[in-house]
Amino acid sequence: MASYTSILVETLENVGLIRLNRPQQLNALNSVLMEELATALEAFDRDDQIRCMVITGNERAFAAGADIKEMAEASAVEMLLRDNIARWDRIQRIRKPIIAAVSGWCLGGGCELAMVCDIIIASETAVFGQPEINIGVMPGAGGTQRLTRAIGKSKAMEMILTGRYMSAREAEAAGLVSRVVPVESYLEEAIRLAKEIAARPPIAVRLAKEAVNKAFETSLRDGLEYERRLFYFLFATEDQKEGMQAFIEKRKPEWKGR
């Protein structure tokens, strides 16, 4: 396994766990951390033994934002040439499901990182926000787009234009978060959910994630056609035959990922 300086990586059966590990900086997302995170996720995506991933920070902070010190004196051309935001594109291309286990601060780039994941499990202490307006800029790694799709134009506009924070319960009610659990069990719950997903047929899980994501990128008509093609394609897999036969025989299926 590769050696990392800003993240901790471990394997829990069929689940890959990545912990953001810059506690003194509240896990602020600098270029080293984001490169390591994208690299680790890509490695898990290639590993046939891993079927779902979890990204987390610590109880105090998932990630309190991007590392402002890296950007404060940069010019527009420097930011363009660095293109650090391209790492979010690499994460978006991960084929297997990713769960964000969020506690404490989840702001700016941290909120954008949670939103690029497929499911967010939040502790009761989680606080979400896109406060970039307070330092003279705006979200640049998907915040204006993903937050609007998650909670609607009016709420997203208010948060982005004022920098207002959103509590875990408010985020759950708005649809940003899948569920809110006690702080002592948020990571345990995320890992439990990841193992539950990992126990499902891998190809069907991968294509179902792809189909759901397509709903944000296309019309209903095109999305339905895309879904239908993936549905039919799954009838070419061994797992489909095994799953339906196991259902008929009233036994537990044995997934092969083929």
mmCIF file of N, CA and C in Angstrom, residues 128-194:
data_model
loop_
_atom_site.group_PDB
_atom_site.id
_atom_site.type_symbol
_atom_site.label_atom_id
_atom_site.label_comp_id
_atom_site.label_asym_id
_atom_site.label_seq_id
_atom_site.Cartn_x
_atom_site.Cartn_y
_atom_site.Cartn_z
ATOM 1 N N PHE A 128 -22.602 22.386 8.036
ATOM 2 C CA PHE A 128 -22.297 22.499 6.618
ATOM 3 C C PHE A 128 -22.353 23.960 6.174
ATOM 4 N N GLY A 129 -21.537 24.305 5.185
ATOM 5 C CA GLY A 129 -21.603 25.669 4.683
ATOM 6 C C GLY A 129 -20.643 25.912 3.542
ATOM 7 N N GLN A 130 -20.937 26.957 2.777
ATOM 8 C CA GLN A 130 -20.065 27.432 1.699
ATOM 9 C C GLN A 130 -19.770 28.909 1.979
ATOM 10 N N PRO A 131 -18.868 29.185 2.920
ATOM 11 C CA PRO A 131 -18.648 30.572 3.357
ATOM 12 C C PRO A 131 -17.593 31.331 2.554
ATOM 13 N N GLU A 132 -17.290 30.872 1.340
ATOM 14 C CA GLU A 132 -16.234 31.514 0.553
ATOM 15 C C GLU A 132 -16.483 33.002 0.328
ATOM 16 N N ILE A 133 -17.753 33.416 0.325
ATOM 17 C CA ILE A 133 -18.084 34.820 0.093
ATOM 18 C C ILE A 133 -17.429 35.723 1.126
ATOM 19 N N ASN A 134 -17.176 35.174 2.311
ATOM 20 C CA ASN A 134 -16.595 35.962 3.407
ATOM 21 C C ASN A 134 -15.111 36.245 3.221
ATOM 22 N N ILE A 135 -14.462 35.557 2.265
ATOM 23 C CA ILE A 135 -13.051 35.842 1.995
ATOM 24 C C ILE A 135 -12.872 36.355 0.561
ATOM 25 N N GLY A 136 -13.954 36.865 -0.018
ATOM 26 C CA GLY A 136 -13.844 37.559 -1.302
ATOM 27 C C GLY A 136 -13.937 36.701 -2.532
ATOM 28 N N VAL A 137 -14.324 35.441 -2.386
ATOM 29 C CA VAL A 137 -14.470 34.595 -3.565
ATOM 30 C C VAL A 137 -15.824 33.882 -3.517
ATOM 31 N N MET A 138 -15.942 32.767 -4.204
ATOM 32 C CA MET A 138 -17.164 31.960 -4.236
ATOM 33 C C MET A 138 -16.746 30.503 -4.323
ATOM 34 N N PRO A 139 -17.653 29.567 -4.132
ATOM 35 C CA PRO A 139 -17.286 28.160 -4.289
ATOM 36 C C PRO A 139 -16.750 27.897 -5.687
ATOM 37 N N GLY A 140 -15.697 27.069 -5.770
ATOM 38 C CA GLY A 140 -15.096 26.809 -7.068
ATOM 39 C C GLY A 140 -14.915 25.345 -7.399
ATOM 40 N N ALA A 141 -15.295 24.465 -6.462
ATOM 41 C CA ALA A 141 -15.121 23.023 -6.693
ATOM 42 C C ALA A 141 -16.467 22.311 -6.696
ATOM 43 N N GLY A 142 -17.475 22.993 -7.213
ATOM 44 C CA GLY A 142 -18.787 22.371 -7.355
ATOM 45 C C GLY A 142 -19.844 22.852 -6.393
ATOM 46 N N GLY A 143 -19.494 23.739 -5.480
ATOM 47 C CA GLY A 143 -20.448 24.172 -4.457
ATOM 48 C C GLY A 143 -21.708 24.815 -5.000
ATOM 49 N N THR A 144 -21.574 25.694 -5.989
ATOM 50 C CA THR A 144 -22.774 26.361 -6.526
ATOM 51 C C THR A 144 -23.665 25.390 -7.276
ATOM 52 N N GLN A 145 -23.081 24.343 -7.844
ATOM 53 C CA GLN A 145 -23.847 23.395 -8.651
ATOM 54 C C GLN A 145 -24.435 22.255 -7.822
ATOM 55 N N ARG A 146 -23.596 21.612 -7.018
ATOM 56 C CA ARG A 146 -24.082 20.451 -6.253
ATOM 57 C C ARG A 146 -24.992 20.862 -5.111
ATOM 58 N N LEU A 147 -24.690 21.964 -4.440
ATOM 59 C CA LEU A 147 -25.552 22.390 -3.335
ATOM 60 C C LEU A 147 -26.931 22.772 -3.863
ATOM 61 N N THR A 148 -26.978 23.456 -4.994
ATOM 62 C CA THR A 148 -28.257 23.841 -5.585
ATOM 63 C C THR A 148 -29.070 22.613 -5.968
ATOM 64 N N ARG A 149 -28.419 21.614 -6.529
ATOM 65 C CA ARG A 149 -29.125 20.391 -6.890
ATOM 66 C C ARG A 149 -29.599 19.624 -5.658
ATOM 67 N N ALA A 150 -28.857 19.736 -4.570
ATOM 68 C CA ALA A 150 -29.198 18.978 -3.361
ATOM 69 C C ALA A 150 -30.326 19.621 -2.562
ATOM 70 N N ILE A 151 -30.323 20.949 -2.431
ATOM 71 C CA ILE A 151 -31.278 21.590 -1.512
ATOM 72 C C ILE A 151 -32.168 22.624 -2.182
ATOM 73 N N GLY A 152 -31.988 22.867 -3.482
ATOM 74 C CA GLY A 152 -32.825 23.833 -4.172
ATOM 75 C C GLY A 152 -32.190 25.210 -4.276
ATOM 76 N N LYS A 153 -32.683 26.004 -5.204
ATOM 77 C CA LYS A 153 -32.081 27.303 -5.517
ATOM 78 C C LYS A 153 -32.123 28.271 -4.346
ATOM 79 N N SER A 154 -33.268 28.433 -3.703
ATOM 80 C CA SER A 154 -33.419 29.475 -2.694
ATOM 81 C C SER A 154 -32.499 29.251 -1.497
ATOM 82 N N LYS A 155 -32.496 28.040 -0.959
ATOM 83 C CA LYS A 155 -31.639 27.744 0.191
ATOM 84 C C LYS A 155 -30.165 27.833 -0.181
ATOM 85 N N ALA A 156 -29.822 27.281 -1.364
ATOM 86 C CA ALA A 156 -28.430 27.334 -1.790
ATOM 87 C C ALA A 156 -27.980 28.777 -2.011
ATOM 88 N N MET A 157 -28.834 29.585 -2.619
ATOM 89 C CA MET A 157 -28.490 30.981 -2.876
ATOM 90 C C MET A 157 -28.245 31.726 -1.572
ATOM 91 N N GLU A 158 -29.106 31.494 -0.589
ATOM 92 C CA GLU A 158 -28.929 32.160 0.713
ATOM 93 C C GLU A 158 -27.606 31.760 1.356
ATOM 94 N N MET A 159 -27.318 30.459 1.368
ATOM 95 C CA MET A 159 -26.083 29.995 2.001
ATOM 96 C C MET A 159 -24.851 30.532 1.292
ATOM 97 N N ILE A 160 -24.867 30.517 -0.036
ATOM 98 C CA ILE A 160 -23.684 30.921 -0.790
ATOM 99 C C ILE A 160 -23.480 32.433 -0.767
ATOM 100 N N LEU A 161 -24.562 33.199 -0.789
ATOM 101 C CA LEU A 161 -24.430 34.662 -0.811
ATOM 102 C C LEU A 161 -24.170 35.267 0.571
ATOM 103 N N THR A 162 -24.545 34.561 1.628
ATOM 104 C CA THR A 162 -24.342 35.091 2.982
ATOM 105 C C THR A 162 -23.278 34.343 3.769
ATOM 106 N N GLY A 163 -22.942 33.123 3.339
ATOM 107 C CA GLY A 163 -22.008 32.307 4.105
ATOM 108 C C GLY A 163 -22.654 31.622 5.295
ATOM 109 N N ARG A 164 -23.981 31.606 5.341
ATOM 110 C CA ARG A 164 -24.695 31.011 6.484
ATOM 111 C C ARG A 164 -24.416 29.519 6.577
ATOM 112 N N TYR A 165 -24.307 29.039 7.812
ATOM 113 C CA TYR A 165 -24.101 27.618 8.053
ATOM 114 C C TYR A 165 -25.433 26.882 8.151
ATOM 115 N N MET A 166 -25.388 25.576 7.949
ATOM 116 C CA MET A 166 -26.568 24.727 8.051
ATOM 117 C C MET A 166 -26.272 23.599 9.039
ATOM 118 N N SER A 167 -27.133 23.418 10.002
ATOM 119 C CA SER A 167 -26.948 22.355 10.993
ATOM 120 C C SER A 167 -27.192 20.994 10.361
ATOM 121 N N ALA A 168 -26.780 19.946 11.070
ATOM 122 C CA ALA A 168 -26.970 18.593 10.567
ATOM 123 C C ALA A 168 -28.448 18.289 10.349
ATOM 124 N N ARG A 169 -29.293 18.667 11.319
ATOM 125 C CA ARG A 169 -30.721 18.373 11.197
ATOM 126 C C ARG A 169 -31.351 19.145 10.043
ATOM 127 N N GLU A 170 -30.935 20.392 9.860
ATOM 128 C CA GLU A 170 -31.451 21.185 8.752
ATOM 129 C C GLU A 170 -30.980 20.587 7.418
ATOM 130 N N ALA A 171 -29.737 20.117 7.394
ATOM 131 C CA ALA A 171 -29.203 19.507 6.176
ATOM 132 C C ALA A 171 -29.950 18.222 5.835
ATOM 133 N N GLU A 172 -30.320 17.471 6.850
ATOM 134 C CA GLU A 172 -31.096 16.251 6.616
ATOM 135 C C GLU A 172 -32.484 16.597 6.069
ATOM 136 N N ALA A 173 -33.126 17.588 6.674
ATOM 137 C CA ALA A 173 -34.461 17.988 6.230
ATOM 138 C C ALA A 173 -34.436 18.529 4.803
ATOM 139 N N ALA A 174 -33.326 19.179 4.426
ATOM 140 C CA ALA A 174 -33.215 19.774 3.090
ATOM 141 C C ALA A 174 -32.813 18.760 2.025
ATOM 142 N N GLY A 175 -32.386 17.565 2.439
ATOM 143 C CA GLY A 175 -32.000 16.542 1.483
ATOM 144 C C GLY A 175 -30.519 16.472 1.184
ATOM 145 N N LEU A 176 -29.712 17.281 1.872
ATOM 146 C CA LEU A 176 -28.261 17.248 1.651
ATOM 147 C C LEU A 176 -27.644 16.003 2.274
ATOM 148 N N VAL A 177 -28.212 15.571 3.400
ATOM 149 C CA VAL A 177 -27.670 14.476 4.202
ATOM 150 C C VAL A 177 -28.642 13.307 4.192
ATOM 151 N N SER A 178 -28.113 12.093 4.122
ATOM 152 C CA SER A 178 -28.960 10.906 4.130
ATOM 153 C C SER A 178 -29.558 10.646 5.508
ATOM 154 N N ARG A 179 -28.725 10.749 6.553
ATOM 155 C CA ARG A 179 -29.228 10.562 7.914
ATOM 156 C C ARG A 179 -28.296 11.208 8.915
ATOM 157 N N VAL A 180 -28.843 11.514 10.094
ATOM 158 C CA VAL A 180 -28.084 12.107 11.194
ATOM 159 C C VAL A 180 -28.098 11.127 12.356
ATOM 160 N N VAL A 181 -26.926 10.878 12.926
ATOM 161 C CA VAL A 181 -26.802 9.918 14.018
ATOM 162 C C VAL A 181 -25.974 10.546 15.144
ATOM 163 N N PRO A 182 -26.007 9.977 16.348
ATOM 164 C CA PRO A 182 -25.200 10.512 17.446
ATOM 165 C C PRO A 182 -23.724 10.559 17.085
ATOM 166 N N VAL A 183 -23.015 11.538 17.638
ATOM 167 C CA VAL A 183 -21.619 11.754 17.267
ATOM 168 C C VAL A 183 -20.759 10.535 17.557
ATOM 169 N N GLU A 184 -21.100 9.774 18.602
ATOM 170 C CA GLU A 184 -20.279 8.620 18.942
ATOM 171 C C GLU A 184 -20.439 7.450 17.977
ATOM 172 N N SER A 185 -21.410 7.540 17.069
ATOM 173 C CA SER A 185 -21.644 6.398 16.182
ATOM 174 C C SER A 185 -21.672 6.767 14.700
ATOM 175 N N TYR A 186 -21.310 7.999 14.334
ATOM 176 C CA TYR A 186 -21.442 8.414 12.932
ATOM 177 C C TYR A 186 -20.531 7.608 12.007
ATOM 178 N N LEU A 187 -19.293 7.355 12.423
ATOM 179 C CA LEU A 187 -18.379 6.593 11.578
ATOM 180 C C LEU A 187 -18.793 5.127 11.545
ATOM 181 N N GLU A 188 -19.185 4.603 12.676
ATOM 182 C CA GLU A 188 -19.664 3.217 12.734
ATOM 183 C C GLU A 188 -20.857 3.017 11.809
ATOM 184 N N GLU A 189 -21.771 3.988 11.798
ATOM 185 C CA GLU A 189 -22.952 3.886 10.937
ATOM 186 C C GLU A 189 -22.563 3.952 9.462
ATOM 187 N N ALA A 190 -21.608 4.822 9.125
ATOM 188 C CA ALA A 190 -21.159 4.924 7.734
ATOM 189 C C ALA A 190 -20.493 3.633 7.278
ATOM 190 N N ILE A 191 -19.676 3.043 8.137
ATOM 191 C CA ILE A 191 -19.015 1.777 7.792
ATOM 192 C C ILE A 191 -20.042 0.656 7.677
ATOM 193 N N ARG A 192 -21.031 0.643 8.577
ATOM 194 C CA ARG A 192 -22.091 -0.375 8.501
ATOM 195 C C ARG A 192 -22.823 -0.271 7.163
ATOM 196 N N LEU A 193 -23.151 0.960 6.755
ATOM 197 C CA LEU A 193 -23.835 1.164 5.479
ATOM 198 C C LEU A 193 -22.944 0.741 4.320
ATOM 199 N N ALA A 194 -21.648 1.065 4.402
ATOM 200 C CA ALA A 194 -20.719 0.684 3.342
ATOM 201 C C ALA A 194 -20.639 -0.833 3.208
#
